Every structure is written in structure tokens, then in C-alpha cells.
CSV table of C-alpha atoms in Angstrom, one decimal:
chain,number,residue,atom,x,y,z
A,25,UNK,CA,0.0,0.0,0.0
A,26,UNK,CA,2.9,2.3,0.8
A,27,UNK,CA,4.4,1.7,-2.6
A,28,UNK,CA,1.1,2.7,-4.3
A,29,UNK,CA,1.1,6.1,-2.5
A,30,UNK,CA,4.7,6.7,-3.5
A,31,UNK,CA,4.0,6.0,-7.1
A,32,UNK,CA,0.9,8.3,-7.1
A,33,UNK,CA,3.0,11.1,-5.5
A,34,UNK,CA,5.7,10.7,-8.2
A,35,UNK,CA,3.1,10.8,-11.0
A,36,UNK,CA,1.6,13.9,-9.5
A,37,UNK,CA,4.9,15.7,-9.2
A,38,UNK,CA,5.8,14.9,-12.8
A,39,UNK,CA,2.4,16.2,-13.9
A,40,UNK,CA,2.8,19.5,-12.1
A,41,UNK,CA,6.3,19.9,-13.6
A,42,UNK,CA,5.0,19.3,-17.1
A,43,UNK,CA,2.1,21.7,-16.6
A,44,UNK,CA,4.5,24.4,-15.3
A,45,UNK,CA,6.9,24.0,-18.2
A,46,UNK,CA,4.1,24.2,-20.7
A,47,UNK,CA,2.7,27.3,-19.1
A,48,UNK,CA,6.1,29.0,-19.1
A,49,UNK,CA,6.6,28.1,-22.8
A,50,UNK,CA,3.3,29.9,-23.7
A,51,UNK,CA,4.4,33.0,-21.7
A,52,UNK,CA,7.8,33.1,-23.4
A,53,UNK,CA,6.2,32.7,-26.9
A,54,UNK,CA,3.9,35.5,-26.1
A,55,UNK,CA,6.8,37.8,-25.3
A,56,UNK,CA,8.8,36.9,-28.4
A,57,UNK,CA,8.7,39.6,-31.1
A,58,UNK,CA,7.1,38.3,-34.3
A,59,UNK,CA,7.5,40.6,-37.3
A,60,UNK,CA,4.4,41.7,-39.1
A,61,UNK,CA,4.8,40.2,-42.6
A,62,UNK,CA,2.7,43.1,-44.0
A,63,UNK,CA,4.8,45.8,-42.4
A,64,UNK,CA,7.3,47.4,-44.9
A,65,UNK,CA,11.0,48.1,-44.0
A,66,UNK,CA,12.3,51.5,-44.9
A,67,UNK,CA,15.4,51.4,-47.1
A,68,UNK,CA,17.5,53.7,-49.2
A,69,UNK,CA,18.1,52.8,-52.8
A,70,UNK,CA,20.1,53.8,-55.9
A,71,UNK,CA,19.8,52.9,-59.6
A,72,UNK,CA,22.3,50.6,-61.3
A,73,UNK,CA,23.3,52.6,-64.4
A,74,UNK,CA,26.1,53.0,-66.9
A,75,UNK,CA,28.9,55.3,-65.8
A,76,UNK,CA,32.4,56.2,-66.8
A,77,UNK,CA,34.5,54.9,-63.9
A,78,UNK,CA,37.4,57.1,-62.9
A,79,UNK,CA,39.3,57.5,-59.7
A,80,UNK,CA,40.8,60.5,-58.1
A,81,UNK,CA,43.8,59.4,-56.0
A,82,UNK,CA,45.9,61.8,-53.9
A,83,UNK,CA,49.3,60.8,-52.7
A,84,UNK,CA,51.5,62.8,-50.3
A,85,UNK,CA,55.3,62.8,-50.3
A,86,UNK,CA,58.3,65.1,-49.6
A,87,UNK,CA,60.6,66.9,-52.0
A,88,UNK,CA,64.2,65.8,-52.3
A,89,UNK,CA,67.0,67.7,-53.9
A,90,UNK,CA,67.8,66.8,-57.5
A,91,UNK,CA,71.5,66.5,-56.6
A,92,UNK,CA,73.5,66.9,-53.4
A,93,UNK,CA,77.1,66.4,-52.7
A,94,UNK,CA,79.6,66.8,-49.9
A,95,UNK,CA,82.7,68.5,-51.2
A,96,UNK,CA,85.7,66.5,-50.1
A,97,UNK,CA,89.3,67.4,-51.1
A,98,UNK,CA,91.6,65.0,-52.8
A,99,UNK,CA,94.5,66.5,-50.9
A,100,UNK,CA,95.3,67.6,-47.4
A,101,UNK,CA,96.6,70.9,-46.1
A,102,UNK,CA,95.7,74.3,-44.7
A,103,UNK,CA,92.8,76.2,-46.3
A,104,UNK,CA,94.1,79.6,-47.5
A,105,UNK,CA,91.0,80.6,-49.4
A,106,UNK,CA,87.3,79.9,-48.6
A,107,UNK,CA,85.1,82.3,-50.6
A,108,UNK,CA,81.8,80.7,-49.7
A,109,UNK,CA,79.0,81.2,-47.2
A,110,UNK,CA,76.0,79.1,-46.3
A,111,UNK,CA,73.0,79.9,-48.5
A,112,UNK,CA,75.2,81.3,-51.3
A,113,UNK,CA,74.6,80.3,-54.9
A,114,UNK,CA,77.6,78.9,-56.7
A,115,UNK,CA,78.0,78.0,-60.4
A,116,UNK,CA,79.6,74.9,-61.8
A,117,UNK,CA,83.4,75.2,-61.5
A,118,UNK,CA,83.2,78.0,-58.9
A,119,UNK,CA,86.0,78.0,-56.3
A,120,UNK,CA,85.0,76.4,-53.0
A,121,UNK,CA,88.3,76.3,-51.3
A,122,UNK,CA,92.1,76.6,-52.0
A,123,UNK,CA,94.7,74.6,-50.0
A,124,UNK,CA,98.3,75.7,-49.4
A,125,UNK,CA,100.4,74.2,-52.2
A,126,UNK,CA,103.7,76.1,-51.5
A,127,UNK,CA,105.6,72.9,-50.5
A,128,UNK,CA,104.5,71.1,-53.5
A,129,UNK,CA,105.7,73.9,-55.8
A,130,UNK,CA,109.1,73.8,-54.1
A,131,UNK,CA,109.3,70.1,-54.8
A,132,UNK,CA,108.5,70.6,-58.4
A,133,UNK,CA,111.2,73.3,-58.7
A,134,UNK,CA,113.7,70.9,-57.2
A,135,UNK,CA,112.7,68.1,-59.6
A,136,UNK,CA,113.0,70.5,-62.6
A,137,UNK,CA,116.6,71.3,-61.6
A,138,UNK,CA,117.3,67.6,-61.4
A,139,UNK,CA,115.6,67.0,-64.8
A,140,UNK,CA,117.7,69.8,-66.4
A,141,UNK,CA,120.9,68.0,-65.1
A,142,UNK,CA,119.8,64.7,-66.5
A,143,UNK,CA,119.1,66.3,-69.9
A,144,UNK,CA,122.6,67.8,-70.0
A,145,UNK,CA,124.1,64.4,-69.1
A,146,UNK,CA,122.1,62.9,-71.9
A,147,UNK,CA,123.6,65.2,-74.5
A,148,UNK,CA,127.1,64.4,-73.3
A,149,UNK,CA,126.6,60.6,-73.2
A,150,UNK,CA,125.1,60.7,-76.7
A,151,UNK,CA,128.4,62.3,-78.0
A,152,UNK,CA,130.6,59.9,-76.0
A,153,UNK,CA,128.7,56.8,-77.1
A,154,UNK,CA,129.2,57.8,-80.7
A,155,UNK,CA,132.9,57.9,-80.2
A,156,UNK,CA,132.9,54.7,-78.1
A,157,UNK,CA,134.2,56.7,-75.1
A,158,UNK,CA,131.6,55.4,-72.6
A,159,UNK,CA,129.4,52.3,-72.4
A,160,UNK,CA,125.9,52.7,-73.9
A,161,UNK,CA,124.4,51.6,-70.5
A,162,UNK,CA,125.1,55.1,-69.1
A,163,UNK,CA,123.0,56.6,-71.9
A,164,UNK,CA,120.1,54.2,-71.1
A,165,UNK,CA,120.3,54.9,-67.4
A,166,UNK,CA,120.1,58.7,-68.0
A,167,UNK,CA,117.1,58.3,-70.3
A,168,UNK,CA,115.3,56.3,-67.6
A,169,UNK,CA,116.2,58.9,-64.9
A,170,UNK,CA,114.7,61.6,-67.2
A,171,UNK,CA,111.4,59.6,-67.6
A,172,UNK,CA,111.2,59.0,-63.8
A,173,UNK,CA,111.7,62.6,-63.0
A,174,UNK,CA,109.1,63.7,-65.5
A,175,UNK,CA,106.6,61.3,-64.0
A,176,UNK,CA,107.3,62.7,-60.5
A,177,UNK,CA,106.8,66.2,-61.7
A,178,UNK,CA,103.4,65.2,-63.3
A,179,UNK,CA,102.4,63.6,-60.0
A,180,UNK,CA,103.1,66.7,-58.1
A,181,UNK,CA,101.3,68.9,-60.6
A,182,UNK,CA,98.3,66.7,-60.1
A,183,UNK,CA,98.5,67.2,-56.3
A,184,UNK,CA,98.7,70.9,-56.8
A,185,UNK,CA,95.6,70.8,-59.1
A,186,UNK,CA,93.8,68.9,-56.3
A,187,UNK,CA,94.5,71.8,-53.9
A,188,UNK,CA,92.0,73.9,-55.9
A,189,UNK,CA,88.5,72.6,-54.9
A,190,UNK,CA,85.6,73.7,-57.1
A,191,UNK,CA,81.8,73.1,-57.3
A,192,UNK,CA,81.0,70.1,-59.5
A,193,UNK,CA,77.6,71.6,-60.5
A,194,UNK,CA,75.6,74.8,-59.9
A,195,UNK,CA,73.7,74.9,-56.6
A,196,UNK,CA,73.4,76.4,-53.2
A,197,UNK,CA,75.9,76.0,-50.3
A,198,UNK,CA,73.7,74.4,-47.7
A,199,UNK,CA,76.5,73.6,-45.2
A,200,UNK,CA,80.0,74.8,-44.5
A,201,UNK,CA,82.0,72.6,-42.2
A,202,UNK,CA,85.3,74.5,-42.0
A,203,UNK,CA,86.8,78.0,-41.8
A,204,UNK,CA,89.7,79.7,-43.5
A,205,UNK,CA,92.9,78.6,-41.8
A,206,UNK,CA,91.6,75.1,-40.9
A,207,UNK,CA,93.8,72.2,-41.7
A,208,UNK,CA,92.0,69.4,-43.5
A,209,UNK,CA,92.9,65.9,-44.4
A,210,UNK,CA,92.3,64.0,-47.6
A,211,UNK,CA,88.6,63.2,-47.9
A,212,UNK,CA,87.4,65.2,-45.0
A,213,UNK,CA,84.1,67.2,-45.8
A,214,UNK,CA,84.4,70.9,-46.4
A,215,UNK,CA,81.0,71.9,-47.6
A,216,UNK,CA,77.7,70.6,-49.0
A,217,UNK,CA,76.3,71.9,-52.3
A,218,UNK,CA,72.7,71.2,-53.2
A,219,UNK,CA,71.0,71.6,-56.6
A,220,UNK,CA,67.3,72.5,-56.3
A,221,UNK,CA,66.9,73.8,-59.9
A,222,UNK,CA,64.7,70.7,-60.1
A,223,UNK,CA,63.3,68.6,-57.2
A,224,UNK,CA,62.2,65.1,-56.9
A,225,UNK,CA,58.8,64.4,-55.2
A,226,UNK,CA,58.9,60.9,-53.8
A,227,UNK,CA,55.5,59.3,-52.9
A,228,UNK,CA,54.6,55.8,-51.8
A,229,UNK,CA,51.9,54.3,-53.9
A,230,UNK,CA,50.0,51.1,-52.9
A,231,UNK,CA,50.2,48.2,-55.3
A,232,UNK,CA,46.5,48.5,-56.3
A,233,UNK,CA,47.2,51.9,-57.7
A,234,UNK,CA,50.7,51.5,-59.1
A,235,UNK,CA,49.4,50.7,-62.5
A,236,UNK,CA,48.0,54.2,-62.7
A,237,UNK,CA,51.5,55.6,-63.2
A,238,UNK,CA,53.9,55.4,-66.1
A,239,UNK,CA,57.4,56.9,-66.7
A,240,UNK,CA,57.1,60.2,-68.6
A,241,UNK,CA,53.5,60.8,-67.4
A,242,UNK,CA,52.7,64.5,-66.7
A,243,UNK,CA,51.2,65.3,-63.3
A,244,UNK,CA,50.2,68.4,-61.4
A,245,UNK,CA,52.0,68.9,-58.1
A,246,UNK,CA,50.7,71.1,-55.3
A,247,UNK,CA,51.9,72.1,-51.8
A,248,UNK,CA,50.3,73.6,-48.8
A,249,UNK,CA,53.1,76.3,-48.7
A,250,UNK,CA,51.6,77.9,-51.9
A,251,UNK,CA,47.8,77.3,-51.8
A,252,UNK,CA,46.3,77.3,-55.2
A,253,UNK,CA,49.7,77.1,-57.0
A,254,UNK,CA,50.4,74.1,-59.2
A,255,UNK,CA,53.8,72.9,-60.4
A,256,UNK,CA,54.3,70.8,-63.5
A,257,UNK,CA,55.8,67.4,-62.7
A,258,UNK,CA,56.8,64.3,-64.7
A,259,UNK,CA,57.1,60.7,-63.5
A,260,UNK,CA,60.8,59.9,-63.7
A,261,UNK,CA,61.0,56.7,-61.8
A,262,UNK,CA,58.7,53.9,-60.6
A,263,UNK,CA,60.2,51.6,-58.0
A,264,UNK,CA,60.7,48.0,-59.1
A,265,UNK,CA,60.4,46.7,-55.5
A,266,UNK,CA,57.8,47.5,-52.8
A,267,UNK,CA,58.2,47.6,-49.1
A,268,UNK,CA,56.7,45.3,-46.5
A,269,UNK,CA,53.4,47.1,-46.8
A,270,UNK,CA,53.3,46.6,-50.6
A,271,UNK,CA,53.9,50.3,-51.3
A,272,UNK,CA,56.1,51.3,-54.2
A,273,UNK,CA,58.2,54.5,-54.5
A,274,UNK,CA,57.2,56.8,-57.4
A,275,UNK,CA,59.5,59.7,-58.2
A,276,UNK,CA,58.1,62.9,-59.8
A,277,UNK,CA,60.6,65.4,-61.1
A,278,UNK,CA,59.4,69.1,-60.7
A,279,UNK,CA,61.1,72.0,-62.4
A,280,UNK,CA,62.1,74.6,-59.8
A,281,UNK,CA,64.3,76.9,-61.8
A,282,UNK,CA,63.8,80.6,-61.7
A,283,UNK,CA,62.7,81.8,-58.3
A,284,UNK,CA,63.4,78.5,-56.6
A,285,UNK,CA,60.0,78.6,-54.8
A,286,UNK,CA,60.2,75.0,-53.6
A,287,UNK,CA,62.7,73.7,-51.1
A,288,UNK,CA,64.0,70.2,-50.4
A,289,UNK,CA,62.1,68.7,-47.4
A,290,UNK,CA,58.8,70.4,-48.1
A,291,UNK,CA,55.6,68.3,-48.4
A,292,UNK,CA,54.0,68.0,-51.8
A,293,UNK,CA,51.0,66.0,-53.2
A,294,UNK,CA,49.7,64.8,-56.5
A,295,UNK,CA,46.2,64.1,-57.6
A,296,UNK,CA,46.0,61.4,-60.2
A,297,UNK,CA,42.7,61.0,-62.1
A,298,UNK,CA,42.7,57.6,-63.8
A,299,UNK,CA,40.1,56.4,-66.2
A,300,UNK,CA,39.4,52.8,-65.1
A,301,UNK,CA,36.6,51.9,-67.4
A,302,UNK,CA,34.5,53.5,-70.1
A,303,UNK,CA,30.7,53.2,-70.0
A,304,UNK,CA,30.0,50.3,-67.7
A,305,UNK,CA,27.2,49.1,-65.4
A,306,UNK,CA,28.0,50.1,-61.8
A,307,UNK,CA,26.4,50.5,-58.4
A,308,UNK,CA,27.4,52.5,-55.2
A,309,UNK,CA,29.8,50.6,-53.0
A,310,UNK,CA,27.3,50.7,-50.1
A,311,UNK,CA,25.0,48.4,-52.1
A,312,UNK,CA,27.4,45.4,-52.0
A,313,UNK,CA,27.1,43.0,-49.0
A,314,UNK,CA,28.9,39.8,-48.3
A,315,UNK,CA,32.5,39.5,-49.4
A,316,UNK,CA,34.4,40.4,-52.6
A,317,UNK,CA,34.5,36.7,-53.5
A,318,UNK,CA,30.8,36.2,-53.0
A,319,UNK,CA,29.2,39.7,-53.4
A,320,UNK,CA,25.4,40.1,-53.2
A,321,UNK,CA,23.0,43.0,-53.5
A,322,UNK,CA,19.3,43.5,-52.6
A,323,UNK,CA,17.2,44.5,-55.6
A,324,UNK,CA,13.8,46.0,-55.1
A,325,UNK,CA,11.3,44.1,-57.2
A,326,UNK,CA,7.5,44.4,-56.7
A,327,UNK,CA,7.9,46.1,-53.4
A,328,UNK,CA,10.1,43.3,-52.0
A,329,UNK,CA,13.9,43.0,-51.4
A,330,UNK,CA,15.3,40.2,-53.6
A,331,UNK,CA,18.8,39.0,-52.7
A,332,UNK,CA,20.9,38.5,-55.8
A,333,UNK,CA,24.5,37.3,-56.4
A,334,UNK,CA,26.6,39.5,-58.6
A,335,UNK,CA,30.1,39.6,-60.1
A,336,UNK,CA,32.1,42.7,-59.6
A,337,UNK,CA,35.0,44.1,-61.6
A,338,UNK,CA,36.8,47.4,-61.3
A,339,UNK,CA,36.4,49.5,-58.2
A,340,UNK,CA,36.7,53.2,-57.3
A,341,UNK,CA,36.3,55.0,-54.1
A,342,UNK,CA,32.5,55.3,-54.8
A,343,UNK,CA,31.4,52.6,-57.2
A,344,UNK,CA,31.7,48.9,-58.1
A,345,UNK,CA,31.6,47.7,-61.7
A,346,UNK,CA,28.9,45.0,-62.1
A,347,UNK,CA,29.8,42.4,-64.7
A,348,UNK,CA,26.9,40.0,-64.2
A,349,UNK,CA,23.8,39.7,-62.0
A,350,UNK,CA,22.1,43.1,-62.7
A,351,UNK,CA,20.8,45.2,-65.5
A,352,UNK,CA,20.7,48.9,-66.1
A,353,UNK,CA,17.7,50.4,-64.2
A,354,UNK,CA,17.6,47.9,-61.3
A,355,UNK,CA,16.9,49.6,-58.0
A,356,UNK,CA,19.4,48.4,-55.5
A,357,UNK,CA,19.4,48.9,-51.7
A,358,UNK,CA,22.2,51.0,-50.4
A,359,UNK,CA,21.1,51.4,-46.7
A,360,UNK,CA,19.1,49.3,-44.3
A,361,UNK,CA,20.3,45.8,-45.5
A,362,UNK,CA,20.7,44.7,-41.9
A,363,UNK,CA,16.9,44.6,-41.5
A,364,UNK,CA,16.3,42.6,-44.7
A,365,UNK,CA,15.8,39.0,-45.6
A,366,UNK,CA,15.2,37.7,-49.1
A,367,UNK,CA,11.6,38.6,-49.9
A,368,UNK,CA,11.1,41.3,-47.2
A,369,UNK,CA,8.6,44.0,-48.1
A,370,UNK,CA,10.3,47.3,-48.4
A,371,UNK,CA,9.5,51.0,-48.8
A,372,UNK,CA,12.1,52.9,-50.7
A,373,UNK,CA,12.9,56.3,-49.2
């Protein structure tokens, strides 16, 4: 009898639990939001149409000098002339510095005296050899001594020429490292000459845009230092190797002759408008959902949003080219896709 009561109590407990769970389920279902299938979702749309796809890309870089060189003497000595100052313009071949060459000239003078003696000996030996009064070897030794002395004189003349230091090209003295009276050694820097008659604007271009440039291409260069002013530039170099971020250096040469308005180190920018495609079907970038490998768009048809797969081509900052999946005149959703499913009723705004 006791077992019967226990069994009835267990059955009653299970029944109460099942009733409670069923009742809770109904309450939860009543609280769940159920969208009204007749209610329309507001979206923004655009029309797929034929456009000329072009892209305006702006790239920022800094100007570098066309040429810059540190003037280093090929001889050592005391500077006796230094007719330059920082900021001074110098022409090609202009004297930068003159080193003391007095000792070298004394050495040449001594060698010239020695050479004169050898030449006199040569005349005497020539006469003596003709009369067999001296061995011919004396004549040969004198000839060799003359050649050796002449070579030494030429070497000293070259050293004297190296004491005159000139500018290799026209430019501006941007740095002077020594003063008159300083003693410099061979190869030590004396001054820096910079040529800014033309400048090189170096910009880093990402790989997706590098094909927009070609050597010899004319571009307009601007700088914040001169608002509204534009300088003619020409692409002179496109880097063959990119950096770790897949950016490639592009060098634009800008003519700066005349007033030399631009300076090395200034920032400059170029705006390159590239024609990517002619008349082609395109939609705003905001219309594309999914990934570039599996792009999709919502098309409004009969008041409903229809999800369609498309194939995209060229891209700009604002538009995607549509190769397949749409036709001109299709109304595509550009905003509000997060609230849509395939077949959702929509109201275009």
C-alpha cells in the first residue's frame, strides 16, 4: 500500500512539472517579437546605371634635392681661401676652397733642376757613345732617370691641381664645415652643395594603384606652402620593388628653376585622375554586401527586397563595376540591409 502512495506522489509531481513548463513556454512565446509580414521596412536605394568609372587618387610625399654632394678634397693641407658662405649660390666650377700648395711647388722646382741636369748628361753621353768613349748603358740609365723625374713632376702637378677645390655643379651651399685657416685631411668634408633647380617628389603608392602611373607621365603637383599654385611634374622613376606594406616609391621630377620657390624637405602632393573603365554598369559601394569573393545585393522588385548574387569588376572610391547579375535600371538597396531578408517587403525612401 505504501508503494502505491509513493507511485501516485511521483506521478503527481511529474504532472505538475510538465504543466509548469508548458505554461512557461506559452508565456515566453507571447513575449517573443514576431515581425508583421505586412509591415514594410524603410530602405534607401540607388539605380544601377552606366557610368564612366574614374578614380581621383591623392598621394603625399616630400621633396628631395635633384643633386646633393659633400665637397671632399683629394689632398690635405691648410685652407688659405674659402670664398663661400651658407646659403650662397655657386656656379659649376666655382672655387669652393684653396689649399696651401707652396711645399708642392718647391718640390717641383727641385725636380725641374734635377731634370735639367739629366738632360745635359744625356747630351754628353750621346756624344761619348758615338765615339765609343763610354758604355751605352750610361746613356740608357740617364734616359730612364729623365722619364722617372718627369713622372714625379706630373704627379706633383696633379697634387697641386687637387688643392683647388671647385663646385661640381651649380647649386646652393647648404652647409659649410670649415673656416679659412683650418687644416683638413684628404677626404674630410668641407661643404655641401645642393642643386634645387629641379626637385624630386617621392611618394609611396600602394600596389593596387601603381598601374595608374607610367614613366614620362605628366602630373600636377601642389603644396600647402603655396595654396592654389600648381607645379608641372613628370614621373621619372617607378620603383621595381615594394616595401613590407606593398607600397612602391614613385618619383616625380618638378622644375624649380627661376625663383626656386620650392625647397627640399617640403611636403607635396599629387592628384591622379585615372580612367578605369568606359561606359560600364555600376552601383554604389554601399549596395554590396557579403565579401568580394561572394558579393550580393538587394534589388527592389515588386515592393520586396530580392537578394541576388553579382560579379564585380573594377572599383573606385565610390562605385563597383557589375559584370553580371544586374541590368541597367535595377533599383538596389544602399542602406538598411541589416533589417532585410530575401523577400522582405520594403519601402524605398
